[in-house]
Amino acid sequence: MAAVSPLLSVSDLVVEFASRRGRVRALDGVSFELGRGEILGVVGESGAGKSLTGAAVIGLIEPPGRVASGSIALDGQRIDGLSERALRRIRGKRIGAVFQDPLTSLNPLYTVGEQLVETIRTHLPLDAAAARERAIGLLRDTGIPAPEARIDQYPHQFSGGMRQRVVIALALAAEPELVIADEPTTALDVSIQAQIIGLLKRLARERGVAVLLITHDMGVIAETCDRVAVMYAGRVVEIGPVREVIHAPAHPYTAGLMAAIPRLDAVGHGERLAQIDGAMPRPGAWPAGCSFHPRCPHAQPRCAEGDRPELRSVGATRAACWLAPIVRIEEAAA
């Protein structure tokens, strides 16, 4: 059987920003693939490059930033370097986006119905009546109660969770193949988070939509994703199936993230929460060798010298560590 080609392929992606001191590299050779109906989580600390990766895929890197090298392909067609006009045809039609704050994605001066209908008619050959019916169906599919009435309401008349559902409906308006969800549950309470997670999983399962889920929450990753890419200092340092990465991390940074998650069996026993000492280096100030070595409890002289390690196979995952596999979640939590 022939291998199924990925829907999204990102290869050696480099993003740079111009500054008074020259070019600052913010993404340094990011590579991954995403298949149809698959949910790939991207996780890491603030400043790791998660949101920048999503912005590059959707073509939202603006000057002084630029994609300096590498490639981004959607269903085998390169989309990096396209004109803004060409990108607009892809953005919304083939790639949908869900961002952390729904208020930044919704125009407060128009009803949600007007915004949905405009998006639908921009990308699909439907008249106003048919577009309105599709908009009502999208609101219903995303869990908005009484969509026939609420379609004529304004964003401020919806709760935070309901606004996020409207944004997801907007992202799905033109039946995209790929949805980029950047921290879609961060501002929501736990019960609404669970509903949004369930909705994303249903989209992937029932509609074959590929989802790139960007988050800092390993719990959301564990509950939602098929695979996970762990980012640190502008690079993917580990990538693989969620179960293997969570339960048998091959990179010390991944192990540190997992060890920092509070455990229910430790509640009330006076155990201190594990932490990763130090802070992530700023773009342009990455240390030589492995960028994580100043914070790594397993660092050796080789880690601080020469080039940064590349991803290599370590069991079921791939990790960018000279010493992998040297850690396991049980050891990190001990």
mmCIF file of C-alpha atoms in Angstrom:
data_model
loop_
_atom_site.group_PDB
_atom_site.id
_atom_site.type_symbol
_atom_site.label_atom_id
_atom_site.label_comp_id
_atom_site.label_asym_id
_atom_site.label_seq_id
_atom_site.Cartn_x
_atom_site.Cartn_y
_atom_site.Cartn_z
ATOM 1 C CA MET A 1 0.000 0.000 0.000
ATOM 2 C CA ALA A 2 1.357 3.427 -0.964
ATOM 3 C CA ALA A 3 2.073 5.804 1.861
ATOM 4 C CA VAL A 4 -0.477 8.577 2.316
ATOM 5 C CA SER A 5 1.087 11.955 1.644
ATOM 6 C CA PRO A 6 0.787 14.514 4.463
ATOM 7 C CA LEU A 7 -1.607 17.438 4.104
ATOM 8 C CA LEU A 8 0.862 19.902 5.659
ATOM 9 C CA SER A 9 4.634 19.649 5.343
ATOM 10 C CA VAL A 10 6.935 22.131 7.062
ATOM 11 C CA SER A 11 10.612 21.652 6.273
ATOM 12 C CA ASP A 12 13.611 23.464 7.805
ATOM 13 C CA LEU A 13 11.541 26.606 8.406
ATOM 14 C CA VAL A 14 13.589 29.646 9.404
ATOM 15 C CA VAL A 15 11.926 32.916 10.426
ATOM 16 C CA GLU A 16 13.980 36.050 11.061
ATOM 17 C CA PHE A 17 13.231 39.562 12.282
ATOM 18 C CA ALA A 18 15.181 42.683 11.400
ATOM 19 C CA SER A 19 16.543 44.661 14.333
ATOM 20 C CA ARG A 20 19.066 47.449 14.912
ATOM 21 C CA ARG A 21 21.666 44.774 15.591
ATOM 22 C CA GLY A 22 20.924 42.829 12.434
ATOM 23 C CA ARG A 23 18.779 39.798 11.726
ATOM 24 C CA VAL A 24 17.434 37.901 14.729
ATOM 25 C CA ARG A 25 16.471 34.297 14.116
ATOM 26 C CA ALA A 26 13.220 33.340 15.890
ATOM 27 C CA LEU A 27 12.602 29.934 14.260
ATOM 28 C CA ASP A 28 15.610 27.791 13.443
ATOM 29 C CA GLY A 29 14.910 24.858 11.152
ATOM 30 C CA VAL A 30 11.428 23.759 12.251
ATOM 31 C CA SER A 31 10.205 20.602 10.497
ATOM 32 C CA PHE A 32 7.071 18.480 10.903
ATOM 33 C CA GLU A 33 4.226 16.905 8.939
ATOM 34 C CA LEU A 34 0.490 16.737 9.571
ATOM 35 C CA GLY A 35 -1.956 14.290 8.000
ATOM 36 C CA ARG A 36 -5.653 14.612 7.229
ATOM 37 C CA GLY A 37 -7.837 13.956 10.263
ATOM 38 C CA GLU A 38 -4.817 14.199 12.579
ATOM 39 C CA ILE A 39 -4.377 16.547 15.536
ATOM 40 C CA LEU A 40 -0.781 17.607 16.110
ATOM 41 C CA GLY A 41 -0.078 19.489 19.315
ATOM 42 C CA VAL A 42 2.713 22.058 19.558
ATOM 43 C CA VAL A 43 3.782 22.709 23.146
ATOM 44 C CA GLY A 44 6.484 24.636 24.967
ATOM 45 C CA GLU A 45 7.149 27.656 27.163
ATOM 46 C CA SER A 46 6.297 31.194 26.124
ATOM 47 C CA GLY A 47 8.842 32.333 23.568
ATOM 48 C CA ALA A 48 9.552 28.855 22.218
ATOM 49 C CA GLY A 49 8.166 29.740 18.781
ATOM 50 C CA LYS A 50 4.793 27.954 18.898
ATOM 51 C CA SER A 51 2.547 30.806 17.782
ATOM 52 C CA LEU A 52 5.163 32.048 15.311
ATOM 53 C CA THR A 53 5.127 28.633 13.643
ATOM 54 C CA GLY A 54 1.355 28.810 13.235
ATOM 55 C CA ALA A 55 1.561 32.373 11.917
ATOM 56 C CA ALA A 56 4.155 31.312 9.346
ATOM 57 C CA VAL A 57 1.959 28.453 8.117
ATOM 58 C CA ILE A 58 -1.033 30.736 7.650
ATOM 59 C CA GLY A 59 1.059 33.492 6.091
ATOM 60 C CA LEU A 60 0.726 36.092 8.830
ATOM 61 C CA ILE A 61 4.401 36.959 9.317
ATOM 62 C CA GLU A 62 4.602 40.690 8.694
ATOM 63 C CA PRO A 63 7.647 42.973 8.331
ATOM 64 C CA PRO A 64 10.130 43.264 9.941
ATOM 65 C CA GLY A 65 9.667 39.482 10.125
ATOM 66 C CA ARG A 66 10.132 37.168 7.153
ATOM 67 C CA VAL A 67 10.410 33.513 6.238
ATOM 68 C CA ALA A 68 14.148 33.428 5.480
ATOM 69 C CA SER A 69 14.394 29.835 4.271
ATOM 70 C CA GLY A 70 12.727 26.450 4.344
ATOM 71 C CA SER A 71 9.378 25.480 2.862
ATOM 72 C CA ILE A 72 5.701 25.149 3.764
ATOM 73 C CA ALA A 73 3.583 22.894 1.544
ATOM 74 C CA LEU A 74 -0.181 22.307 1.651
ATOM 75 C CA ASP A 75 -1.192 19.074 -0.056
ATOM 76 C CA GLY A 76 2.081 19.059 -1.980
ATOM 77 C CA GLN A 77 1.858 22.706 -3.113
ATOM 78 C CA ARG A 78 4.278 25.237 -1.660
ATOM 79 C CA ILE A 79 2.470 28.162 -0.070
ATOM 80 C CA ASP A 80 5.401 30.072 1.403
ATOM 81 C CA GLY A 81 6.391 32.994 -0.760
ATOM 82 C CA LEU A 82 2.942 33.417 -2.329
ATOM 83 C CA SER A 83 1.600 36.898 -2.898
ATOM 84 C CA GLU A 84 -0.805 38.354 -0.329
ATOM 85 C CA ARG A 85 -3.639 38.005 -2.828
ATOM 86 C CA ALA A 86 -2.891 34.322 -3.361
ATOM 87 C CA LEU A 87 -2.575 33.770 0.380
ATOM 88 C CA ARG A 88 -5.992 35.347 0.975
ATOM 89 C CA ARG A 89 -7.531 32.754 -1.340
ATOM 90 C CA ILE A 90 -5.989 29.983 0.748
ATOM 91 C CA ARG A 91 -6.541 31.610 4.141
ATOM 92 C CA GLY A 92 -10.139 30.985 5.179
ATOM 93 C CA LYS A 93 -10.852 28.657 2.263
ATOM 94 C CA ARG A 94 -8.284 25.903 2.786
ATOM 95 C CA ILE A 95 -6.809 26.987 6.128
ATOM 96 C CA GLY A 96 -8.967 28.171 9.033
ATOM 97 C CA ALA A 97 -7.666 29.812 12.203
ATOM 98 C CA VAL A 98 -8.854 29.920 15.818
ATOM 99 C CA PHE A 99 -7.045 32.301 18.149
ATOM 100 C CA GLN A 100 -6.856 32.620 21.932
ATOM 101 C CA ASP A 101 -9.044 35.712 22.347
ATOM 102 C CA PRO A 102 -12.242 35.466 20.274
ATOM 103 C CA LEU A 103 -12.874 39.195 20.659
ATOM 104 C CA THR A 104 -9.877 39.893 18.414
ATOM 105 C CA SER A 105 -11.403 37.701 15.684
ATOM 106 C CA LEU A 106 -14.960 39.101 15.801
ATOM 107 C CA ASN A 107 -16.043 42.559 14.715
ATOM 108 C CA PRO A 108 -18.183 44.057 17.509
ATOM 109 C CA LEU A 109 -20.116 46.229 15.014
ATOM 110 C CA TYR A 110 -21.634 43.298 13.094
ATOM 111 C CA THR A 111 -23.814 40.392 14.158
ATOM 112 C CA VAL A 112 -22.210 36.967 14.175
ATOM 113 C CA GLY A 113 -24.535 36.040 11.322
ATOM 114 C CA GLU A 114 -23.328 38.892 9.155
ATOM 115 C CA GLN A 115 -19.729 37.887 9.751
ATOM 116 C CA LEU A 116 -20.390 34.222 9.023
ATOM 117 C CA VAL A 117 -22.396 34.945 5.880
ATOM 118 C CA GLU A 118 -19.712 37.292 4.550
ATOM 119 C CA THR A 119 -17.010 34.664 5.101
ATOM 120 C CA ILE A 120 -19.109 31.929 3.486
ATOM 121 C CA ARG A 121 -19.997 34.013 0.430
ATOM 122 C CA THR A 122 -16.366 35.096 0.007
ATOM 123 C CA HIS A 123 -15.215 31.508 -0.409
ATOM 124 C CA LEU A 124 -18.257 29.482 -1.540
ATOM 125 C CA PRO A 125 -20.652 30.003 -4.503
ATOM 126 C CA LEU A 126 -23.783 30.496 -2.369
ATOM 127 C CA ASP A 127 -26.457 33.183 -2.401
ATOM 128 C CA ALA A 128 -27.389 35.093 0.753
ATOM 129 C CA ALA A 129 -30.211 32.748 1.783
ATOM 130 C CA ALA A 130 -28.124 29.598 1.334
ATOM 131 C CA ALA A 131 -25.185 31.176 3.130
ATOM 132 C CA ARG A 132 -27.408 32.085 6.067
ATOM 133 C CA GLU A 133 -28.690 28.512 6.289
ATOM 134 C CA ARG A 134 -25.115 27.248 6.271
ATOM 135 C CA ALA A 135 -24.215 29.753 8.987
ATOM 136 C CA ILE A 136 -27.071 28.519 11.166
ATOM 137 C CA GLY A 137 -25.923 24.942 10.610
ATOM 138 C CA LEU A 138 -22.364 25.825 11.613
ATOM 139 C CA LEU A 139 -23.559 27.457 14.828
ATOM 140 C CA ARG A 140 -25.640 24.376 15.568
ATOM 141 C CA ASP A 141 -22.718 22.034 14.802
ATOM 142 C CA THR A 142 -20.446 23.971 17.173
ATOM 143 C CA GLY A 143 -22.929 23.735 20.029
ATOM 144 C CA ILE A 144 -24.596 27.168 19.979
ATOM 145 C CA PRO A 145 -28.133 26.755 21.386
ATOM 146 C CA ALA A 146 -31.072 28.227 19.428
ATOM 147 C CA PRO A 147 -28.862 29.187 16.457
ATOM 148 C CA GLU A 148 -31.810 30.543 14.451
ATOM 149 C CA ALA A 149 -32.214 33.301 17.048
ATOM 150 C CA ARG A 150 -28.622 33.822 18.107
ATOM 151 C CA ILE A 151 -27.327 34.290 14.582
ATOM 152 C CA ASP A 152 -28.668 37.862 14.687
ATOM 153 C CA GLN A 153 -26.955 38.734 17.968
ATOM 154 C CA TYR A 154 -23.696 40.656 18.424
ATOM 155 C CA PRO A 155 -20.463 39.214 19.867
ATOM 156 C CA HIS A 156 -20.909 41.021 23.205
ATOM 157 C CA GLN A 157 -24.161 39.092 23.730
ATOM 158 C CA PHE A 158 -22.252 35.790 23.878
ATOM 159 C CA SER A 159 -20.215 34.357 26.757
ATOM 160 C CA GLY A 160 -16.491 33.736 26.298
ATOM 161 C CA GLY A 161 -17.027 30.059 25.558
ATOM 162 C CA MET A 162 -19.819 30.788 23.097
ATOM 163 C CA ARG A 163 -17.699 33.414 21.340
ATOM 164 C CA GLN A 164 -14.960 30.842 20.921
ATOM 165 C CA ARG A 165 -17.520 28.502 19.344
ATOM 166 C CA VAL A 166 -18.482 31.280 16.937
ATOM 167 C CA VAL A 167 -14.810 31.715 16.008
ATOM 168 C CA ILE A 168 -14.561 27.969 15.351
ATOM 169 C CA ALA A 169 -17.690 28.218 13.186
ATOM 170 C CA LEU A 170 -15.983 31.047 11.263
ATOM 171 C CA ALA A 171 -12.875 28.912 10.832
ATOM 172 C CA LEU A 172 -15.024 26.113 9.377
ATOM 173 C CA ALA A 173 -17.211 28.340 7.222
ATOM 174 C CA ALA A 174 -15.486 27.470 3.941
ATOM 175 C CA GLU A 175 -14.838 23.791 4.778
ATOM 176 C CA PRO A 176 -11.056 24.121 5.254
ATOM 177 C CA GLU A 177 -8.691 21.188 5.109
ATOM 178 C CA LEU A 178 -6.507 22.536 7.934
ATOM 179 C CA VAL A 179 -7.382 24.412 11.129
ATOM 180 C CA ILE A 180 -4.693 26.187 13.151
ATOM 181 C CA ALA A 181 -5.886 26.573 16.739
ATOM 182 C CA ASP A 182 -3.614 28.876 18.756
ATOM 183 C CA GLU A 183 -4.325 28.555 22.503
ATOM 184 C CA PRO A 184 -8.080 28.103 21.846
ATOM 185 C CA THR A 185 -8.912 27.082 25.436
ATOM 186 C CA THR A 186 -6.585 29.264 27.531
ATOM 187 C CA ALA A 187 -9.128 31.917 28.559
ATOM 188 C CA LEU A 188 -11.947 29.423 29.222
ATOM 189 C CA ASP A 189 -13.010 27.601 32.370
ATOM 190 C CA VAL A 190 -12.425 23.856 32.643
ATOM 191 C CA SER A 191 -15.905 22.738 31.599
ATOM 192 C CA ILE A 192 -15.860 24.926 28.479
ATOM 193 C CA GLN A 193 -12.310 23.750 27.715
ATOM 194 C CA ALA A 194 -13.579 20.177 27.655
ATOM 195 C CA GLN A 195 -16.353 21.114 25.234
ATOM 196 C CA ILE A 196 -13.961 22.897 22.860
ATOM 197 C CA ILE A 197 -11.554 19.930 23.005
ATOM 198 C CA GLY A 198 -14.420 17.579 22.192
ATOM 199 C CA LEU A 199 -15.411 19.767 19.250
ATOM 200 C CA LEU A 200 -11.881 19.780 17.795
ATOM 201 C CA LYS A 201 -11.640 16.002 18.126
ATOM 202 C CA ARG A 202 -15.010 15.568 16.420
ATOM 203 C CA LEU A 203 -13.930 17.802 13.529
ATOM 204 C CA ALA A 204 -10.845 15.676 12.932
ATOM 205 C CA ARG A 205 -12.704 12.378 13.301
ATOM 206 C CA GLU A 206 -15.882 13.133 11.346
ATOM 207 C CA ARG A 207 -14.740 15.682 8.764
ATOM 208 C CA GLY A 208 -11.116 14.669 8.257
ATOM 209 C CA VAL A 209 -9.902 18.156 9.184
ATOM 210 C CA ALA A 210 -6.226 18.367 10.121
ATOM 211 C CA VAL A 211 -5.702 20.405 13.298
ATOM 212 C CA LEU A 212 -2.499 22.131 14.415
ATOM 213 C CA LEU A 213 -3.150 22.769 18.123
ATOM 214 C CA ILE A 214 -0.786 25.281 19.740
ATOM 215 C CA THR A 215 -0.854 25.321 23.544
ATOM 216 C CA HIS A 216 1.273 25.467 26.690
ATOM 217 C CA ASP A 217 -1.017 22.981 28.476
ATOM 218 C CA MET A 218 0.220 19.367 28.471
ATOM 219 C CA GLY A 219 -3.149 18.275 29.855
ATOM 220 C CA VAL A 220 -4.902 19.612 26.757
ATOM 221 C CA ILE A 221 -2.275 17.904 24.584
ATOM 222 C CA ALA A 222 -2.798 14.556 26.332
ATOM 223 C CA GLU A 223 -6.571 14.769 25.979
ATOM 224 C CA THR A 224 -6.743 16.021 22.403
ATOM 225 C CA CYS A 225 -3.782 15.174 20.199
ATOM 226 C CA ASP A 226 -2.534 12.190 18.229
ATOM 227 C CA ARG A 227 1.053 13.428 18.140
ATOM 228 C CA VAL A 228 2.931 16.223 19.872
ATOM 229 C CA ALA A 229 5.879 18.433 18.901
ATOM 230 C CA VAL A 230 7.777 19.956 21.837
ATOM 231 C CA MET A 231 9.445 23.277 21.005
ATOM 232 C CA TYR A 232 12.320 25.043 22.726
ATOM 233 C CA ALA A 233 14.228 28.151 21.575
ATOM 234 C CA GLY A 234 12.828 28.164 18.056
ATOM 235 C CA ARG A 235 13.248 24.455 17.397
ATOM 236 C CA VAL A 236 11.360 21.186 17.694
ATOM 237 C CA VAL A 237 13.306 19.218 20.302
ATOM 238 C CA GLU A 238 11.035 16.171 20.442
ATOM 239 C CA ILE A 239 8.163 14.868 18.319
ATOM 240 C CA GLY A 240 6.191 11.661 18.407
ATOM 241 C CA PRO A 241 2.957 9.941 19.457
ATOM 242 C CA VAL A 242 1.394 11.596 22.488
ATOM 243 C CA ARG A 243 1.434 8.493 24.696
ATOM 244 C CA GLU A 244 5.128 7.817 24.115
ATOM 245 C CA VAL A 245 6.227 11.439 24.532
ATOM 246 C CA ILE A 246 4.243 11.843 27.754
ATOM 247 C CA HIS A 247 5.092 8.546 29.404
ATOM 248 C CA ALA A 248 8.626 8.021 28.067
ATOM 249 C CA PRO A 249 10.117 11.411 27.121
ATOM 250 C CA ALA A 250 13.466 11.186 25.387
ATOM 251 C CA HIS A 251 14.500 14.843 25.756
ATOM 252 C CA PRO A 252 15.336 16.349 29.184
ATOM 253 C CA TYR A 253 13.190 19.411 28.432
ATOM 254 C CA THR A 254 10.136 17.250 27.729
ATOM 255 C CA ALA A 255 10.804 15.308 30.918
ATOM 256 C CA GLY A 256 10.994 18.587 32.839
ATOM 257 C CA LEU A 257 7.651 19.737 31.436
ATOM 258 C CA MET A 258 6.020 16.465 32.419
ATOM 259 C CA ALA A 259 7.545 16.497 35.898
ATOM 260 C CA ALA A 260 6.179 20.010 36.479
ATOM 261 C CA ILE A 261 2.570 18.835 36.116
ATOM 262 C CA PRO A 262 0.971 18.469 39.578
ATOM 263 C CA ARG A 263 0.033 14.883 40.428
ATOM 264 C CA LEU A 264 -3.179 14.017 42.236
ATOM 265 C CA ASP A 265 -1.436 11.390 44.363
ATOM 266 C CA ALA A 266 0.930 14.087 45.690
ATOM 267 C CA VAL A 267 -1.812 16.437 46.883
ATOM 268 C CA GLY A 268 -1.694 16.876 50.675
ATOM 269 C CA HIS A 269 1.659 15.112 51.087
ATOM 270 C CA GLY A 270 3.801 18.243 51.199
ATOM 271 C CA GLU A 271 5.688 17.437 47.993
ATOM 272 C CA ARG A 272 7.214 20.406 46.193
ATOM 273 C CA LEU A 273 6.271 21.006 42.579
ATOM 274 C CA ALA A 274 9.152 20.174 40.227
ATOM 275 C CA GLN A 275 10.511 23.019 38.126
ATOM 276 C CA ILE A 276 12.976 23.655 35.337
ATOM 277 C CA ASP A 277 15.626 26.019 36.679
ATOM 278 C CA GLY A 278 16.504 29.115 34.701
ATOM 279 C CA ALA A 279 14.681 30.704 31.776
ATOM 280 C CA MET A 280 14.490 30.207 28.044
ATOM 281 C CA PRO A 281 17.101 32.304 26.169
ATOM 282 C CA ARG A 282 15.896 35.144 23.982
ATOM 283 C CA PRO A 283 16.061 34.860 20.189
ATOM 284 C CA GLY A 284 19.469 36.062 19.133
ATOM 285 C CA ALA A 285 20.979 35.040 22.471
ATOM 286 C CA TRP A 286 20.868 31.266 22.052
ATOM 287 C CA PRO A 287 23.925 29.588 23.582
ATOM 288 C CA ALA A 288 26.304 27.473 21.526
ATOM 289 C CA GLY A 289 25.507 23.808 21.163
ATOM 290 C CA CYS A 290 22.193 22.604 22.554
ATOM 291 C CA SER A 291 20.147 25.653 23.618
ATOM 292 C CA PHE A 292 18.782 23.762 26.614
ATOM 293 C CA HIS A 293 22.168 22.814 28.079
ATOM 294 C CA PRO A 294 22.378 25.718 30.622
ATOM 295 C CA ARG A 295 19.179 24.389 32.256
ATOM 296 C CA CYS A 296 19.695 20.670 31.678
ATOM 297 C CA PRO A 297 20.489 18.457 34.706
ATOM 298 C CA HIS A 298 22.160 15.911 32.395
ATOM 299 C CA ALA A 299 24.338 18.346 30.401
ATOM 300 C CA GLN A 300 27.862 17.240 29.475
ATOM 301 C CA PRO A 301 30.717 19.192 27.838
ATOM 302 C CA ARG A 302 29.652 18.023 24.376
ATOM 303 C CA CYS A 303 26.235 19.677 24.831
ATOM 304 C CA ALA A 304 27.789 23.156 25.060
ATOM 305 C CA GLU A 305 30.006 22.780 22.019
ATOM 306 C CA GLY A 306 29.540 22.834 18.274
ATOM 307 C CA ASP A 307 26.228 22.644 16.487
ATOM 308 C CA ARG A 308 22.782 22.189 17.954
ATOM 309 C CA PRO A 309 21.738 18.512 17.874
ATOM 310 C CA GLU A 310 19.323 17.428 15.138
ATOM 311 C CA LEU A 311 16.227 15.275 15.596
ATOM 312 C CA ARG A 312 17.001 11.550 15.524
ATOM 313 C CA SER A 313 14.938 8.450 16.151
ATOM 314 C CA VAL A 314 14.733 7.352 19.786
ATOM 315 C CA GLY A 315 12.286 4.477 20.001
ATOM 316 C CA ALA A 316 8.846 5.648 18.849
ATOM 317 C CA THR A 317 9.785 9.346 19.012
ATOM 318 C CA ARG A 318 12.444 11.649 17.607
ATOM 319 C CA ALA A 319 14.527 13.837 19.897
ATOM 320 C CA ALA A 320 17.201 16.504 19.401
ATOM 321 C CA CYS A 321 19.530 15.449 22.212
ATOM 322 C CA TRP A 322 23.056 14.052 22.046
ATOM 323 C CA LEU A 323 22.393 11.875 25.076
ATOM 324 C CA ALA A 324 18.840 10.636 24.411
ATOM 325 C CA PRO A 325 17.318 8.549 25.724
ATOM 326 C CA ILE A 326 18.651 9.364 29.177
ATOM 327 C CA VAL A 327 15.495 10.305 31.049
ATOM 328 C CA ARG A 328 12.141 8.787 31.841
ATOM 329 C CA ILE A 329 9.168 10.465 33.416
ATOM 330 C CA GLU A 330 9.442 8.297 36.548
ATOM 331 C CA GLU A 331 13.037 9.437 37.050
ATOM 332 C CA ALA A 332 12.194 13.085 36.442
ATOM 333 C CA ALA A 333 9.353 12.955 38.954
ATOM 334 C CA ALA A 334 11.358 11.095 41.601
#
